[in-house]
PDB file of C-alpha atoms in Angstrom:
ATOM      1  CA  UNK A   1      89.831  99.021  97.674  1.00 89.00           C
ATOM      2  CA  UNK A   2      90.139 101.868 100.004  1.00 95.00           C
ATOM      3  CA  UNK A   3      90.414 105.306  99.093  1.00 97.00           C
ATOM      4  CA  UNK A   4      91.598 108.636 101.008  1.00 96.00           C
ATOM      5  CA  UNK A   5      88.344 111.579 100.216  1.00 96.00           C
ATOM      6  CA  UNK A   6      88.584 115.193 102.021  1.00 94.00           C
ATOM      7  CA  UNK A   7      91.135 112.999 104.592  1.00 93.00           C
ATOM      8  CA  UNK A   8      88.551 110.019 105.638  1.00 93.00           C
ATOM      9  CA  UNK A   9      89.116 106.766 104.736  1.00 94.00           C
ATOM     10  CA  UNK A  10      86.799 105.062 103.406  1.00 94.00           C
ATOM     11  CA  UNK A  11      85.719 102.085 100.680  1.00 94.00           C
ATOM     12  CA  UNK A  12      85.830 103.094  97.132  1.00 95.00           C
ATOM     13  CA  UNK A  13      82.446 101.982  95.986  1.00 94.00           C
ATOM     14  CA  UNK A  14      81.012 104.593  98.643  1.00 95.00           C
ATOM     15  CA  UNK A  15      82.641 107.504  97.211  1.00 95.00           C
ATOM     16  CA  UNK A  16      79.631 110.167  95.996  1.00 93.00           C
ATOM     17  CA  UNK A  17      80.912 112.792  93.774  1.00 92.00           C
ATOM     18  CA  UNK A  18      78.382 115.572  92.237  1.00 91.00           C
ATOM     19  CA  UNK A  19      77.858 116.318  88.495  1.00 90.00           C
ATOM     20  CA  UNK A  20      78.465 119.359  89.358  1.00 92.00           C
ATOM     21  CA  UNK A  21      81.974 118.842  90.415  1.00 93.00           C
ATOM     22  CA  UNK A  22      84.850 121.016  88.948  1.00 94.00           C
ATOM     23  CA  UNK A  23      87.231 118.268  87.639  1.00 93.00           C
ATOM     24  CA  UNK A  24      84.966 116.233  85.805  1.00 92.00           C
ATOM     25  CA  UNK A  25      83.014 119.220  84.593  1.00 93.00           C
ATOM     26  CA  UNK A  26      86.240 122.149  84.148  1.00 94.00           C
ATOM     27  CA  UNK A  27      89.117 119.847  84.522  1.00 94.00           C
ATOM     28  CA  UNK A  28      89.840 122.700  87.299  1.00 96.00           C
ATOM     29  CA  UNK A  29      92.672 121.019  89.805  1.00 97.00           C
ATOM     30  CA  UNK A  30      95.753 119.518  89.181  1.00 97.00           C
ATOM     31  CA  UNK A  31      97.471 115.560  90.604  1.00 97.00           C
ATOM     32  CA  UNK A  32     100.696 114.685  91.661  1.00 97.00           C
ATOM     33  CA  UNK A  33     101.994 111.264  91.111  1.00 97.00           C
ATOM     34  CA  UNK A  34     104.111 109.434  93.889  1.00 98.00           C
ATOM     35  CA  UNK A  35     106.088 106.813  94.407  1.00 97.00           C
ATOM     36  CA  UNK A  36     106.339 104.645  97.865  1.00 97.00           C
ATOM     37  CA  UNK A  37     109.324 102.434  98.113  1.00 95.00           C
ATOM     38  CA  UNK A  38     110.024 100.834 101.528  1.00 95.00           C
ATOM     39  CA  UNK A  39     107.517 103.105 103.771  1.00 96.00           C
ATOM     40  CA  UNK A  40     108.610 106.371 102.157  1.00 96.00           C
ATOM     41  CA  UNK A  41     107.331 108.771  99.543  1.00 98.00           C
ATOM     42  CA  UNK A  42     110.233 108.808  97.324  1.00 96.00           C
ATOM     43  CA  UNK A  43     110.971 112.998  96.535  1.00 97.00           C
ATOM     44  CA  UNK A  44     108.046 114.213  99.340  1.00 97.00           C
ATOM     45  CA  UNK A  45     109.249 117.172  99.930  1.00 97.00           C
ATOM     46  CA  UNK A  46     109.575 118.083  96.227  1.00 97.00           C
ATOM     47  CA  UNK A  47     106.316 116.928  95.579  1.00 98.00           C
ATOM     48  CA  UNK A  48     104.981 119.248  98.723  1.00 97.00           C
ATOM     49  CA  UNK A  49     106.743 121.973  97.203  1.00 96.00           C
ATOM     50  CA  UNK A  50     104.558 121.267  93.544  1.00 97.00           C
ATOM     51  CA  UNK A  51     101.788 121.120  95.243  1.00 97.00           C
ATOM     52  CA  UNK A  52     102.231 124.390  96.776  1.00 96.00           C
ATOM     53  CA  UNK A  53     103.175 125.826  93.407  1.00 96.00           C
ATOM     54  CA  UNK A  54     100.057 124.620  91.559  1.00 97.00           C
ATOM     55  CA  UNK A  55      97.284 125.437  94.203  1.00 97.00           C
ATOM     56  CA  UNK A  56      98.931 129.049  94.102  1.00 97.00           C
ATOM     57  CA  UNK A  57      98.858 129.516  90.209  1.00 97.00           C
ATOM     58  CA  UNK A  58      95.224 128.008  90.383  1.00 97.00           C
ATOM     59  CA  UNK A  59      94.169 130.007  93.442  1.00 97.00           C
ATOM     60  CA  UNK A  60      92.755 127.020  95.349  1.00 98.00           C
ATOM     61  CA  UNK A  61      92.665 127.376  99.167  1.00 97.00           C
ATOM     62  CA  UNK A  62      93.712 123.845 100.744  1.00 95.00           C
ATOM     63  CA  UNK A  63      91.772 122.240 103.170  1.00 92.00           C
ATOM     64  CA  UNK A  64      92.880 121.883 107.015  1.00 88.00           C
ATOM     65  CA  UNK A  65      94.503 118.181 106.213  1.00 88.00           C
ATOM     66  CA  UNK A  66      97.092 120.189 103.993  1.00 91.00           C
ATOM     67  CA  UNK A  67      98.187 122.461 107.260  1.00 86.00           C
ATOM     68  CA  UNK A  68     100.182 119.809 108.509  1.00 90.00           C
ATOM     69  CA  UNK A  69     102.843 118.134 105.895  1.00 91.00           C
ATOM     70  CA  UNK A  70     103.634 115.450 108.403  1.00 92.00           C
ATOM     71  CA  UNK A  71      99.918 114.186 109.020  1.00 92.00           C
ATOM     72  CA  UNK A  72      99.402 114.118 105.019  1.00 95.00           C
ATOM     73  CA  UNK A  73     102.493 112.105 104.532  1.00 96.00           C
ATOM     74  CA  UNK A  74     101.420 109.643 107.286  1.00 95.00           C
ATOM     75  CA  UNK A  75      97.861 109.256 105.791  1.00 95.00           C
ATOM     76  CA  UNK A  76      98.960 108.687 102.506  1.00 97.00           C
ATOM     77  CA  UNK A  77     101.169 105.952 103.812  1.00 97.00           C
ATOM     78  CA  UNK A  78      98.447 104.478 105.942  1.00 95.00           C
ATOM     79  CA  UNK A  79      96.940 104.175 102.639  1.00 96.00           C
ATOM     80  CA  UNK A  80      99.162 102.577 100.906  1.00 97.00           C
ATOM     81  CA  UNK A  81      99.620 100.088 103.732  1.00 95.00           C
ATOM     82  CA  UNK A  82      96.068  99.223 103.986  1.00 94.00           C
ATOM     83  CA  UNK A  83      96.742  97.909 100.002  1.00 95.00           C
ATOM     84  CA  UNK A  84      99.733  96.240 100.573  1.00 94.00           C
ATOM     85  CA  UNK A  85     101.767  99.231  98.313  1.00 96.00           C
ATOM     86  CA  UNK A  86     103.930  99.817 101.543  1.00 94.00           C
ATOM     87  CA  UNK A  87     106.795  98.441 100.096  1.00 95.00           C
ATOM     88  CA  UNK A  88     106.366  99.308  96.275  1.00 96.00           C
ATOM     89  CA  UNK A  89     103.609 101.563  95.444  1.00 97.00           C
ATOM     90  CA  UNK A  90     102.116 104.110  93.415  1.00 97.00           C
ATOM     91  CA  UNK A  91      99.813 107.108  95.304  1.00 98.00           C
ATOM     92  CA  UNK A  92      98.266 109.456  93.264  1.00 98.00           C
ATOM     93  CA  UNK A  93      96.667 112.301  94.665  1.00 98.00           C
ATOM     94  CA  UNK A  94      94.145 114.417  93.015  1.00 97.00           C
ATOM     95  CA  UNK A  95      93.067 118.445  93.901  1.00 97.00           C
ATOM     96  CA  UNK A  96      90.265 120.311  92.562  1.00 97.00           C
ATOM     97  CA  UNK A  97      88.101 122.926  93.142  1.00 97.00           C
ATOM     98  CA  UNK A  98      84.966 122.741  95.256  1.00 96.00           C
ATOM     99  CA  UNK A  99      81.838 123.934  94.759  1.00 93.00           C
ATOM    100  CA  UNK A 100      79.437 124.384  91.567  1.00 91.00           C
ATOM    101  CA  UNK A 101      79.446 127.699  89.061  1.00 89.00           C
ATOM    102  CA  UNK A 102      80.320 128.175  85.651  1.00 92.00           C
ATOM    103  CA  UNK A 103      83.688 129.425  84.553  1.00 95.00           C
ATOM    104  CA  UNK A 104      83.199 131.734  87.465  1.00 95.00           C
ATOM    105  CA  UNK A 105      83.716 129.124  90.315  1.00 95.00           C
ATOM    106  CA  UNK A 106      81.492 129.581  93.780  1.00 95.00           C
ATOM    107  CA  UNK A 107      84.671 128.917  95.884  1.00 96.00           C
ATOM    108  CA  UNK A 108      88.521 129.061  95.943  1.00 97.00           C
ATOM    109  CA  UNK A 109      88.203 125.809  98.411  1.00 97.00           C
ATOM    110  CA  UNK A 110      89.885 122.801  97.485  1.00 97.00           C
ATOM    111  CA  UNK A 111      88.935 119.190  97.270  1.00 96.00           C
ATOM    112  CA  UNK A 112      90.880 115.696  97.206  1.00 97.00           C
ATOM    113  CA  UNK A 113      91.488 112.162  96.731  1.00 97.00           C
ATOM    114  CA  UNK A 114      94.200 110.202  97.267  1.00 98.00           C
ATOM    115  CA  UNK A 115      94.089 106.689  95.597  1.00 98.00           C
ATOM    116  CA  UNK A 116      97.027 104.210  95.498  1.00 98.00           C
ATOM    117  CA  UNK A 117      98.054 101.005  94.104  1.00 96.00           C
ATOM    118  CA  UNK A 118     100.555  98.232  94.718  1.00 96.00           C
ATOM    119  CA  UNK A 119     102.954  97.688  91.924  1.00 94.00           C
ATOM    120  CA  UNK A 120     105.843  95.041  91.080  1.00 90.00           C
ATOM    121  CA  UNK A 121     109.407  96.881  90.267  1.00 82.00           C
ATOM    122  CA  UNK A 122     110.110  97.128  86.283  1.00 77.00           C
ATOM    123  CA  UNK A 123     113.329  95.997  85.081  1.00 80.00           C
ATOM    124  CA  UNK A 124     114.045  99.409  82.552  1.00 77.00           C
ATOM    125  CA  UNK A 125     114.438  98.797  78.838  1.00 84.00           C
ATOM    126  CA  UNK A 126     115.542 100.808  76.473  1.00 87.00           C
ATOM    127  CA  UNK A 127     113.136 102.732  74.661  1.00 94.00           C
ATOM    128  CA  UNK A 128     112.926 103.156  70.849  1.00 97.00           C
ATOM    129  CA  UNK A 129     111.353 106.699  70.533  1.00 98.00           C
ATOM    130  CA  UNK A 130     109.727 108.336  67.973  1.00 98.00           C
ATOM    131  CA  UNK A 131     107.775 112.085  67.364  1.00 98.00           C
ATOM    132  CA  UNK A 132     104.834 113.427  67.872  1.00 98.00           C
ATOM    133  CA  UNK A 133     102.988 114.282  65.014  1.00 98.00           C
ATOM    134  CA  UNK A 134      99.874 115.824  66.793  1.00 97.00           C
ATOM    135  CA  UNK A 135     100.025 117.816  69.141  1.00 98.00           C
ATOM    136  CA  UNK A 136     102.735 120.384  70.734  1.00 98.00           C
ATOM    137  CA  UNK A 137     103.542 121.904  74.010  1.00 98.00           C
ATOM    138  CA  UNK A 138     102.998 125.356  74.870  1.00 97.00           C
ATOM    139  CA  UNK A 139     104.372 127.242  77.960  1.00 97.00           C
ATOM    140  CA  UNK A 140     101.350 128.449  80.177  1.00 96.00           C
ATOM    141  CA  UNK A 141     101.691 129.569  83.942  1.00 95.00           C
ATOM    142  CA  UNK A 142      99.855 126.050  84.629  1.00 93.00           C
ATOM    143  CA  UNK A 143     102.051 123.867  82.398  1.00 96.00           C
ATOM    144  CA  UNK A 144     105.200 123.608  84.512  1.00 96.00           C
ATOM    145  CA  UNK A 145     102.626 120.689  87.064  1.00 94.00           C
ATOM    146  CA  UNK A 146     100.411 117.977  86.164  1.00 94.00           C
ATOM    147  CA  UNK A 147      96.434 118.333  85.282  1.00 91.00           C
ATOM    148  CA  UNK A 148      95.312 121.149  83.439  1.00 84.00           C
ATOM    149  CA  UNK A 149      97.122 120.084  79.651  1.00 87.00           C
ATOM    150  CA  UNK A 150      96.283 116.405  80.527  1.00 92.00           C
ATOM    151  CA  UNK A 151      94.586 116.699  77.188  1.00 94.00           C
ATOM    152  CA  UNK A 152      97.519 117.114  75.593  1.00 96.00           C
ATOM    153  CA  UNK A 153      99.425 113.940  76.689  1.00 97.00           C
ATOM    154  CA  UNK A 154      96.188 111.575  76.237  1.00 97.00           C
ATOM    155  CA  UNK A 155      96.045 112.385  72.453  1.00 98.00           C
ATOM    156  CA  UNK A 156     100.046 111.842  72.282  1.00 98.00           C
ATOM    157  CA  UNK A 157      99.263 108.210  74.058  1.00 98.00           C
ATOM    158  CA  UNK A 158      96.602 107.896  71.368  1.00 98.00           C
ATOM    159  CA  UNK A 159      99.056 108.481  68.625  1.00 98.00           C
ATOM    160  CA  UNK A 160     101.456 106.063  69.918  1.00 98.00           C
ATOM    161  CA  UNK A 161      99.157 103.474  70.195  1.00 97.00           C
ATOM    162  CA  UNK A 162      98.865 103.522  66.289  1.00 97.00           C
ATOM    163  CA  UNK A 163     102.595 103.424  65.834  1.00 96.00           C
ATOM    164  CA  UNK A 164     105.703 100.892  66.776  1.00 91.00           C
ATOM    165  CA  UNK A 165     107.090 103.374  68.701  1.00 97.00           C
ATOM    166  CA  UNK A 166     107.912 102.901  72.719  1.00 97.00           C
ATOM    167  CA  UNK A 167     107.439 106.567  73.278  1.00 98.00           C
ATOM    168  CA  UNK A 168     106.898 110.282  71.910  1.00 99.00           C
ATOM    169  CA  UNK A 169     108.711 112.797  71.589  1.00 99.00           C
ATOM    170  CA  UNK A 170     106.763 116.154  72.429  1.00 99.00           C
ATOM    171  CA  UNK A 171     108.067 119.585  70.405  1.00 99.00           C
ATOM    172  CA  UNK A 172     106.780 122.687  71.263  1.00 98.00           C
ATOM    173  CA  UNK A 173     104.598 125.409  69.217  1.00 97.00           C
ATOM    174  CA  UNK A 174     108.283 126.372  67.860  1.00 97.00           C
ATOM    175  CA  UNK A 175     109.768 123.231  67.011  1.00 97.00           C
ATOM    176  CA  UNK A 176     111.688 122.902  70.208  1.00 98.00           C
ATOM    177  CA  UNK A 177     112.372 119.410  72.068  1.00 99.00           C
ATOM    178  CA  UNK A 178     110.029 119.679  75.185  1.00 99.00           C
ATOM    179  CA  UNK A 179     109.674 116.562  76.936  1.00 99.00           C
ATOM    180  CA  UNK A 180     107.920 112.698  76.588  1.00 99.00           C
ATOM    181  CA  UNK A 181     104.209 111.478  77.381  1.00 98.00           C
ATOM    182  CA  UNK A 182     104.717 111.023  80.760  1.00 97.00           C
ATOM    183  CA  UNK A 183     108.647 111.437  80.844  1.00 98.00           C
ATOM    184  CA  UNK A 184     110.985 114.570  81.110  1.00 99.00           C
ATOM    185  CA  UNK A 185     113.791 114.522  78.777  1.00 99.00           C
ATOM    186  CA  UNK A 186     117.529 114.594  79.019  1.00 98.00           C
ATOM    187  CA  UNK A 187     120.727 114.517  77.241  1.00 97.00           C
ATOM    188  CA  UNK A 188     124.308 114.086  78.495  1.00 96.00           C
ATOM    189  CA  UNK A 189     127.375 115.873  76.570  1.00 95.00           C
ATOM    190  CA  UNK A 190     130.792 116.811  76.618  1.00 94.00           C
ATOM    191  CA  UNK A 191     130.473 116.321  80.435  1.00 93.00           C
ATOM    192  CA  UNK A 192     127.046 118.695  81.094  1.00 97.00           C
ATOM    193  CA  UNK A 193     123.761 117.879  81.219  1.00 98.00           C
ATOM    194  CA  UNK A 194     121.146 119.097  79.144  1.00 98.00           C
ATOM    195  CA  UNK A 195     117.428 119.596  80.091  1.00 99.00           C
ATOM    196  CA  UNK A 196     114.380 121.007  77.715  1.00 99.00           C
ATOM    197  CA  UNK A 197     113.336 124.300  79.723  1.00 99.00           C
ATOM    198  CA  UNK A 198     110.366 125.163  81.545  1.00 98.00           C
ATOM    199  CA  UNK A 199     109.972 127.839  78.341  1.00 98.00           C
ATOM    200  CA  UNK A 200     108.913 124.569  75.760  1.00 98.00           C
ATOM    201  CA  UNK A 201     105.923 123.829  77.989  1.00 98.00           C
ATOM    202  CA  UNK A 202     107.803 120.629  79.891  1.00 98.00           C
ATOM    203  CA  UNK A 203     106.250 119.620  82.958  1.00 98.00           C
ATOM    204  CA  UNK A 204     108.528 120.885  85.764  1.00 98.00           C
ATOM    205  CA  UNK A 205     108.917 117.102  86.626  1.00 98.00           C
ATOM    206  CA  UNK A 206     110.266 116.040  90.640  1.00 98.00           C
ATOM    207  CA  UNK A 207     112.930 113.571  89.366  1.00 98.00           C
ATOM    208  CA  UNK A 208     113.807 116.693  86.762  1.00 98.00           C
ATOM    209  CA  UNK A 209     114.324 118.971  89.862  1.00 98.00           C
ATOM    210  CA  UNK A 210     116.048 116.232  91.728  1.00 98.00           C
ATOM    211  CA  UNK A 211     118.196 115.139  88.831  1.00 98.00           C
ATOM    212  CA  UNK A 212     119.266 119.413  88.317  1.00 98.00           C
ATOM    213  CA  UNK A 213     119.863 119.562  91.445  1.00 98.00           C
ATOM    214  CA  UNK A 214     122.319 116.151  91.993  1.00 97.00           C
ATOM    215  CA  UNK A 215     124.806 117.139  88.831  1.00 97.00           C
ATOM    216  CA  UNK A 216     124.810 120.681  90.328  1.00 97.00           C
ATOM    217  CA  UNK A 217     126.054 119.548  93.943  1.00 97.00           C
ATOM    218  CA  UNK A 218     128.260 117.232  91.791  1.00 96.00           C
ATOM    219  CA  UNK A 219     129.635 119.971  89.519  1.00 96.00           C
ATOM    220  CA  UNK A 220     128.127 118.914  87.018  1.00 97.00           C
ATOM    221  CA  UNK A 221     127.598 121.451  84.534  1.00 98.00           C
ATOM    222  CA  UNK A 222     123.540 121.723  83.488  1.00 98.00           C
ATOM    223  CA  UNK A 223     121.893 123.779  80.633  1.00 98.00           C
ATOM    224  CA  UNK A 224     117.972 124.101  80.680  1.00 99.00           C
ATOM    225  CA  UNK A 225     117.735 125.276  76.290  1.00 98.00           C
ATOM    226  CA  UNK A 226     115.549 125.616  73.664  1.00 98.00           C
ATOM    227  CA  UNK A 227     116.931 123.149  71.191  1.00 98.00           C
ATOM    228  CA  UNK A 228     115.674 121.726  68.032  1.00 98.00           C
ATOM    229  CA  UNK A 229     115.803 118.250  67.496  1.00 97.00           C
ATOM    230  CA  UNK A 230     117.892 118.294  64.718  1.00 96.00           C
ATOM    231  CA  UNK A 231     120.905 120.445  66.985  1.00 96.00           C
ATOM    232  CA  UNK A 232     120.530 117.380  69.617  1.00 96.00           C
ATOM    233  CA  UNK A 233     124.307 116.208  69.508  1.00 94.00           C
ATOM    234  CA  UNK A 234     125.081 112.515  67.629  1.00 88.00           C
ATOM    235  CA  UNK A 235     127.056 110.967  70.575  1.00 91.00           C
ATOM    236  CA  UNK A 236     124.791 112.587  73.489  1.00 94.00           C
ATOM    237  CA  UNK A 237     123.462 109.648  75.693  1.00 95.00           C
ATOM    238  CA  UNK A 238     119.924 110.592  75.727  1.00 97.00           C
ATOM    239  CA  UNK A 239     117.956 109.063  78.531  1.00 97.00           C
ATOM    240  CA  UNK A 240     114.099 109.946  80.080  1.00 97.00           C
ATOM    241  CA  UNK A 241     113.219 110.330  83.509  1.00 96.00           C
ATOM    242  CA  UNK A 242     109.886 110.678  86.051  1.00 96.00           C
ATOM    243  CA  UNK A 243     109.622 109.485  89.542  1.00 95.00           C
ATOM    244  CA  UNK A 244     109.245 106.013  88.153  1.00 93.00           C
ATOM    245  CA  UNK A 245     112.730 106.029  86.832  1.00 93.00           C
ATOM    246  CA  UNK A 246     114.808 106.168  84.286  1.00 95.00           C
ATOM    247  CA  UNK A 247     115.350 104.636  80.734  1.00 94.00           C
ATOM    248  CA  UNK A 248     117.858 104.735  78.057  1.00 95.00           C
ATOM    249  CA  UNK A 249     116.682 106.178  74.925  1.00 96.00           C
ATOM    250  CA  UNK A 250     118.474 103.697  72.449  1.00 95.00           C
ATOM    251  CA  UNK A 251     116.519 105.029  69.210  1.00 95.00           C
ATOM    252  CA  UNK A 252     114.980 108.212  67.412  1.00 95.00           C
ATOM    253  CA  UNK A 253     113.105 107.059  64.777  1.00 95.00           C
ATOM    254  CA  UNK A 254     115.442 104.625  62.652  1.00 90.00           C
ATOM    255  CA  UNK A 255     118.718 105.905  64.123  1.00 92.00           C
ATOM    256  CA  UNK A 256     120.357 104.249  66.552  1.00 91.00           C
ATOM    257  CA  UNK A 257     121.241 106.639  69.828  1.00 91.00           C
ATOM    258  CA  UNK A 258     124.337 105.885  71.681  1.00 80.00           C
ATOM    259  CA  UNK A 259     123.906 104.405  75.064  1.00 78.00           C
ATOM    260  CA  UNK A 260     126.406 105.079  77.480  1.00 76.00           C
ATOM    261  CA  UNK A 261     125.376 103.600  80.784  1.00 77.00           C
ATOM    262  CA  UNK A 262     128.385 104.859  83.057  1.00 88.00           C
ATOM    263  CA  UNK A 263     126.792 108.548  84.137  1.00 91.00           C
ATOM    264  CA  UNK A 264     123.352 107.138  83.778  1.00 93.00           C
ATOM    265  CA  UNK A 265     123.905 104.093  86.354  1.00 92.00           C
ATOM    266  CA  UNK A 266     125.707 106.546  88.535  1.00 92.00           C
ATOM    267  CA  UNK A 267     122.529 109.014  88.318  1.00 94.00           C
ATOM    268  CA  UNK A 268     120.309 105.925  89.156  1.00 92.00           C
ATOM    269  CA  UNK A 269     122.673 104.900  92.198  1.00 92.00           C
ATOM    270  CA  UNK A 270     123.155 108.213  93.917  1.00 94.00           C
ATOM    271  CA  UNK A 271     119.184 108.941  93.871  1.00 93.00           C
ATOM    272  CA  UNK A 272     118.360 105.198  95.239  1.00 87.00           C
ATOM    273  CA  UNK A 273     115.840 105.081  92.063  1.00 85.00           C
ATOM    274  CA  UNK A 274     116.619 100.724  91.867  1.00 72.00           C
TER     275      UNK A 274
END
């Protein structure tokens, strides 16, 4: 296995990280999920765009192989060719702060590590969810991208291990509907689309910005609320959604959801996610 470290290639087993380093020690970075399909990084230019937005609310100074968007892309692929993940894979790069320190950090200069894997398309199923019990979202200025409340979505995972449940629903501190373990949430209505807002804690997902932005070219109308689970309308078709994919919610709890597939097929079909 191969591995992409401060832009050299090189085999896994020789990677060298300090104790002293920032993410294991401070969790202090952040790590965008992609996925390759066919030689391209499905949503890369929304996923540049997050990664801008999280190295400026963390104050992290990228390194020269983030100056050109183009080179990145084409290393990252190079990678996933090298394992075979050029037709169907999944790259995940991670970002954290360099250096040593305490809470006070020596430097603003970032790290990285891009690691990727070949996978085999999933067939979608339709997923019987239930709610978290746990834990709860809370908006931060670092909540809206992946990393820093990773915390938070482990101990969800734990608690659904224990349960029959496909998936979690997250609330936030107020009771709102926020968002799954690893899935933004959505619900379409009386022909609009509803979205948890960034204001519940959600991660500010790339299919979730790509999804917003495809109903609003279509005139679709979309509302980003605050909504309590028990508002969430009996016919909506409720479905969940991350660069992956998307999947019918069929179930919440013991009641049976309905599942209308028309608007979600077309959703699937107009943003090439099959």
């Amino acid at each position: 296995m191969h591995i992409l470290f401060n832009g050299q290639l090189m085999a896994a087993e020789e990677l060298r990280l300090s104790l002293s380093n920032r993410a294991f020690q401070y969790n202090d970075g952040f790590f965008e999920t992609m996925i390759v399909k066919d030689g391209v990084i499905r949503f890369w230019q929304d996923h540049v765009e997050r990664i801008q937005e999280a190295t400026k609310v963390l104050r992290l100074q990228l390194p020269v192989e983030f100056t050109s968007i183009n080179l990145l892309e084409n290393n990252l692929l190079r990678l996933a060719e090298t394992h075979n993940a050029f037709a169907n894979g999944r790259l995940k790069l991670k970002v954290w702060r360099g250096g040593a320190g305490l809470f006070t950090p020596e430097t603003n200069a970032a790290e990285w590590l891009a690691t990727v894997q070949a996978t085999v398309p999933a067939k979608a199923v339709p997923v019987h969810m239930g709610v978290c019990q746990t834990v709860h979202t809370s908006y931060s200025p670092f909540s809206s991208f992946k990393g820093p409340h990773a915390l938070l979505y482990v101990l969800a995972g734990t608690e659904k291990k224990e349960t029959a449940f496909d998936d979690l629903l997250l609330l936030s501190c107020d009771g709102s509907m926020a968002e799954l373990i690893s899935s933004n949430l959505f619900w379409y209505w009386n022909n609009t689309l509803y979205t948890p807002a960034l204001e519940t804690g959600c991660v500010n997902g790339i299919l979730r910005r790509n999804i917003i932005r495809y109903c609003k070219g279509e005139g679709i109308a979309v509302q980003e609320v605050k909504m309590k689970l028990n508002d969430l309308p009996a016919n909506a078709t409720v479905f969940a959604g991350n660069v992956t994919g998307i999947k019918l919610i069929h179930k919440l709890n013991n009641k049976d959801l309905t599942v209308s597939c028309t608007f979600v097929d077309k959703l699937q079909a107009d943003l090439k996610l099959r």
